[in-house]
Short mmCIF file of C-alpha atoms in Angstrom, two decimals:
data_model
loop_
_atom_site.label_atom_id
_atom_site.label_comp_id
_atom_site.label_asym_id
_atom_site.label_seq_id
_atom_site.Cartn_x
_atom_site.Cartn_y
_atom_site.Cartn_z
CA MET X 10 -47.62 76.42 -78.43
CA THR X 11 -46.60 77.24 -74.60
CA LEU X 12 -44.98 81.13 -74.49
CA THR X 13 -42.58 81.38 -71.84
CA GLN X 14 -43.76 83.58 -69.34
CA PRO X 15 -41.64 86.59 -68.61
CA ASP X 16 -40.89 88.62 -65.39
CA TYR X 17 -42.98 91.69 -66.64
CA ILE X 18 -44.05 93.41 -69.51
CA LEU X 19 -41.81 96.54 -70.16
CA TYR X 20 -43.68 99.12 -72.29
CA ALA X 21 -41.16 102.15 -73.28
CA GLN X 22 -42.47 105.01 -75.70
CA HIS X 23 -40.32 107.30 -77.50
CA GLY X 24 -41.72 110.91 -77.94
CA TRP X 25 -42.07 113.71 -80.51
CA ALA X 26 -39.65 114.03 -83.06
CA ASP X 27 -38.02 110.77 -82.41
CA THR X 28 -38.16 106.96 -83.21
CA HIS X 29 -37.66 103.93 -80.87
CA ARG X 30 -33.91 103.50 -80.87
CA ASP X 31 -32.82 105.43 -78.07
CA ILE X 32 -35.56 104.29 -75.73
CA ALA X 33 -35.13 100.84 -76.60
CA ALA X 34 -31.65 101.08 -75.89
CA LEU X 35 -32.78 102.42 -72.43
CA THR X 36 -34.83 99.25 -71.88
CA GLN X 37 -31.86 96.99 -72.59
CA SER X 38 -29.92 98.69 -69.78
CA VAL X 39 -32.94 98.56 -67.15
CA ALA X 40 -34.65 95.58 -67.98
CA SER X 41 -34.26 92.06 -66.48
CA PRO X 42 -33.12 89.18 -68.78
CA ARG X 43 -36.45 87.93 -68.64
CA ALA X 44 -38.31 90.82 -69.36
CA HIS X 45 -40.53 91.31 -72.41
CA ARG X 46 -39.60 94.81 -73.64
CA VAL X 47 -42.37 96.41 -76.12
CA THR X 48 -40.84 99.63 -77.78
CA PRO X 49 -43.11 100.70 -80.47
CA ASN X 50 -41.88 102.92 -83.31
CA LEU X 51 -44.35 105.49 -84.00
CA GLY X 52 -42.56 107.03 -86.97
CA PHE X 53 -40.53 110.36 -86.92
CA ILE X 54 -43.05 112.24 -89.31
CA ASN X 55 -46.00 110.76 -87.51
CA THR X 56 -44.91 112.39 -84.26
CA TRP X 57 -45.29 115.65 -85.97
CA LEU X 58 -49.12 115.45 -86.65
CA ARG X 59 -51.82 114.50 -84.14
CA MET X 60 -51.41 112.50 -81.19
CA ALA X 61 -54.82 110.44 -81.27
CA PRO X 62 -53.37 108.03 -84.06
CA LEU X 63 -50.35 107.75 -81.78
CA VAL X 64 -52.43 106.65 -78.94
CA ASP X 65 -54.40 104.16 -81.18
CA ALA X 66 -51.35 102.66 -82.55
CA VAL X 67 -49.85 102.03 -79.13
CA ASP X 68 -53.23 100.99 -77.49
CA ALA X 69 -53.61 98.45 -80.20
CA ILE X 70 -49.92 96.99 -79.63
CA ALA X 71 -50.52 96.89 -75.95
CA THR X 72 -53.83 95.28 -76.15
CA GLN X 73 -52.42 92.48 -78.38
CA THR X 74 -49.63 91.83 -76.03
CA HIS X 75 -52.20 91.83 -73.06
CA HIS X 76 -53.89 89.13 -74.73
CA LEU X 77 -50.94 87.09 -75.23
CA TYR X 78 -49.69 87.52 -71.53
CA PRO X 79 -52.98 88.64 -69.49
CA ASP X 80 -51.78 87.87 -65.96
CA ILE X 81 -48.18 89.25 -66.13
CA PRO X 82 -47.04 92.52 -64.43
CA ILE X 83 -46.50 95.65 -66.22
CA ARG X 84 -44.17 98.44 -66.07
CA ILE X 85 -44.10 101.40 -68.34
CA ILE X 86 -41.56 103.97 -69.17
CA GLY X 87 -42.37 107.11 -71.46
CA HIS X 88 -40.06 109.80 -72.63
CA SER X 89 -41.72 113.45 -73.30
CA MET X 90 -44.91 112.71 -75.52
CA GLY X 91 -44.23 109.18 -74.97
CA GLY X 92 -45.56 109.40 -71.42
CA LEU X 93 -48.42 111.49 -72.45
CA ILE X 94 -49.32 108.99 -74.72
CA TRP X 95 -49.45 106.21 -72.03
CA LEU X 96 -51.55 108.55 -69.63
CA GLU X 97 -53.96 108.36 -72.44
CA VAL X 98 -53.78 104.66 -72.96
CA LEU X 99 -54.28 104.08 -69.30
CA LYS X 100 -57.23 106.16 -69.43
CA ARG X 101 -58.69 103.73 -71.69
CA HIS X 102 -57.85 100.92 -69.57
CA PRO X 103 -58.60 101.27 -65.80
CA ASP X 104 -58.87 97.38 -65.97
CA TRP X 105 -55.14 97.15 -66.54
CA TRP X 106 -54.13 99.46 -63.47
CA PRO X 107 -53.90 96.68 -61.15
CA GLN X 108 -51.21 94.88 -63.05
CA VAL X 109 -49.19 98.24 -63.39
CA GLU X 110 -45.98 97.99 -61.10
CA SER X 111 -44.50 101.18 -62.10
CA LEU X 112 -45.10 104.16 -64.45
CA ILE X 113 -42.01 106.24 -65.14
CA LEU X 114 -42.47 109.47 -66.98
CA ILE X 115 -39.22 111.16 -68.55
CA GLY X 116 -39.42 114.57 -69.03
CA SER X 117 -43.08 114.54 -69.87
CA PRO X 118 -45.10 117.83 -70.01
CA VAL X 119 -47.77 116.79 -67.75
CA SER X 120 -49.34 119.79 -67.44
CA GLY X 121 -48.83 120.98 -70.94
CA SER X 122 -45.85 122.04 -73.13
CA ASP X 123 -45.22 125.75 -72.88
CA LEU X 124 -43.21 125.51 -76.20
CA SER X 125 -46.31 124.00 -77.72
CA ARG X 126 -48.79 126.72 -76.61
CA THR X 127 -46.18 129.21 -78.12
CA LEU X 128 -46.39 127.41 -81.58
CA ASP X 129 -50.13 127.15 -81.06
CA PRO X 130 -51.33 130.05 -78.91
CA PHE X 131 -55.12 129.99 -80.09
CA GLN X 132 -55.49 126.08 -80.11
CA TRP X 133 -56.20 126.44 -83.74
CA GLY X 134 -54.71 122.68 -83.88
CA ILE X 135 -51.25 123.28 -85.44
CA GLY X 136 -50.05 119.77 -85.78
CA ILE X 137 -49.04 118.03 -82.46
CA ALA X 138 -48.77 121.29 -80.71
CA LYS X 139 -52.44 121.58 -79.81
CA ASP X 140 -52.10 117.84 -78.20
CA LEU X 141 -48.90 118.91 -76.47
CA GLY X 142 -50.31 121.63 -74.67
CA GLN X 143 -53.12 120.22 -73.12
CA ASN X 144 -52.88 119.90 -69.23
CA ARG X 145 -53.26 116.38 -68.22
CA ARG X 146 -52.38 116.92 -64.60
CA PRO X 147 -55.76 115.77 -63.25
CA LEU X 148 -55.60 112.64 -65.41
CA ALA X 149 -51.85 111.84 -64.23
CA GLU X 150 -52.91 112.50 -60.28
CA LYS X 151 -55.67 109.95 -60.88
CA ILE X 152 -53.55 107.44 -62.26
CA ALA X 153 -50.69 108.07 -59.46
CA ALA X 154 -53.54 107.69 -56.93
CA ALA X 155 -53.43 103.97 -58.18
CA ILE X 156 -50.12 103.34 -59.68
CA PRO X 157 -46.68 103.66 -58.34
CA THR X 158 -45.44 106.69 -60.39
CA LEU X 159 -42.10 108.14 -60.96
CA THR X 160 -41.37 111.34 -62.79
CA ILE X 161 -37.60 111.98 -63.96
CA VAL X 162 -36.63 115.59 -65.04
CA GLY X 163 -33.69 117.33 -65.87
CA ASP X 164 -32.35 120.61 -64.80
CA VAL X 165 -29.98 122.66 -66.77
CA GLY X 166 -30.96 125.97 -65.52
CA ASN X 167 -34.11 128.06 -64.85
CA ALA X 168 -35.93 124.88 -63.44
CA SER X 169 -35.92 123.46 -67.06
CA ASP X 170 -34.29 120.89 -69.14
CA GLY X 171 -34.23 123.21 -71.93
CA ILE X 172 -37.68 122.36 -73.20
CA VAL X 173 -40.02 121.09 -70.25
CA PRO X 174 -39.89 123.14 -67.18
CA ILE X 175 -39.62 120.87 -64.09
CA ALA X 176 -42.86 122.07 -62.43
CA CYS X 177 -44.59 120.84 -65.83
CA SER X 178 -43.63 117.24 -64.97
CA GLN X 179 -44.36 117.08 -61.20
CA PHE X 180 -47.81 116.10 -59.80
CA HIS X 181 -49.45 114.85 -56.58
CA ARG X 182 -48.48 111.40 -55.39
CA ALA X 183 -45.65 110.97 -58.33
CA ARG X 184 -42.12 111.03 -56.68
CA CYS X 185 -39.76 113.19 -58.76
CA ILE X 186 -35.99 112.81 -59.46
CA THR X 187 -34.37 115.75 -60.66
CA LEU X 188 -31.00 115.06 -62.65
CA LYS X 189 -28.83 118.00 -62.90
CA GLY X 190 -27.07 119.36 -66.09
CA ILE X 191 -29.09 116.64 -68.47
CA TYR X 192 -31.40 118.29 -71.30
CA HIS X 193 -34.42 117.11 -72.45
CA ASP X 194 -33.46 115.05 -75.45
CA ALA X 195 -30.73 113.21 -73.68
CA LEU X 196 -32.87 111.97 -70.92
CA LYS X 197 -34.23 109.52 -73.28
CA CYS X 198 -31.11 107.27 -72.69
CA HIS X 199 -28.56 108.87 -70.29
CA PRO X 200 -26.94 106.65 -68.06
CA GLU X 201 -27.99 108.60 -64.90
CA VAL X 202 -31.76 108.08 -65.78
CA ALA X 203 -31.07 104.39 -66.47
CA ALA X 204 -29.38 104.35 -62.91
CA ALA X 205 -32.40 105.95 -61.54
CA ILE X 206 -34.75 103.76 -62.67
CA ARG X 207 -32.93 100.56 -61.66
CA HIS X 208 -32.40 102.25 -58.27
CA TYR X 209 -36.19 103.03 -57.95
CA TRP X 210 -37.27 99.35 -59.12
CA ALA X 211 -34.92 97.90 -56.52
CA GLN X 212 -36.39 99.51 -53.55
CA PRO X 213 -39.44 97.47 -52.43
CA GLN X 214 -41.38 100.79 -51.45
CA SER X 215 -41.44 101.57 -54.86
CA PHE X 216 -44.09 99.26 -55.76
CA ARG X 217 -46.60 100.79 -53.04
CA LEU X 218 -48.48 103.65 -53.70
CA PRO X 219 -47.01 107.05 -52.56
CA PRO X 220 -48.42 109.41 -49.98
CA ALA X 221 -50.78 112.12 -51.28
CA VAL X 222 -48.10 114.86 -51.08
CA SER X 223 -45.53 114.80 -53.84
CA LEU X 224 -41.80 114.09 -52.86
CA THR X 225 -38.85 115.81 -54.64
CA GLU X 226 -35.50 113.93 -54.57
CA ARG X 227 -32.60 116.55 -55.62
CA ASP X 228 -29.72 114.03 -54.88
CA ARG X 229 -28.60 112.09 -57.90
CA THR X 230 -29.04 108.24 -57.70
CA GLY X 231 -27.07 105.42 -59.15
#
């Protein structure tokens, strides 16, 4: 049986204390009609435990999909911890990097969640807190040097989306769009986020590697 070839594979991953429902709705509003959308449901309870099994699960699904569509371009969206999961998956598969057209991290605590450090100040490994508190900025910058990367962050005051500080989501080589008045949880399916993604993908330069210095866009798109 010959599989119909999609325009691209769109992976979208939900984060902590969540399921795939809202992030799947986001993909419906941004993907092309012929995109193959993959939105794994990791399970609400599982997201409170440890991150390694979640990375393994997403890795297994992505590997299976890659075997089905080995030459199709890839686009990735991750909300909060979902973005961190994809950083870890990409770390395992540098051979996929040339196929990844776009990596979009939405409210992802790349340099480590301050809230998690508060819950687990001595890094004793209290549930998911230790994993979320890890600084992945060097990894993100290495990936962004090879994959066009966008971060979308909310700002509800005090340079934060209410959970993740804006600076925690920013890193070199990634473009950053800041959306005023949108809280962390709402980012995963907000119309302004969808508009920002569509706008980003519509620009030819979005699929070229950005300069070494990160750019910040404070104007809303869409």
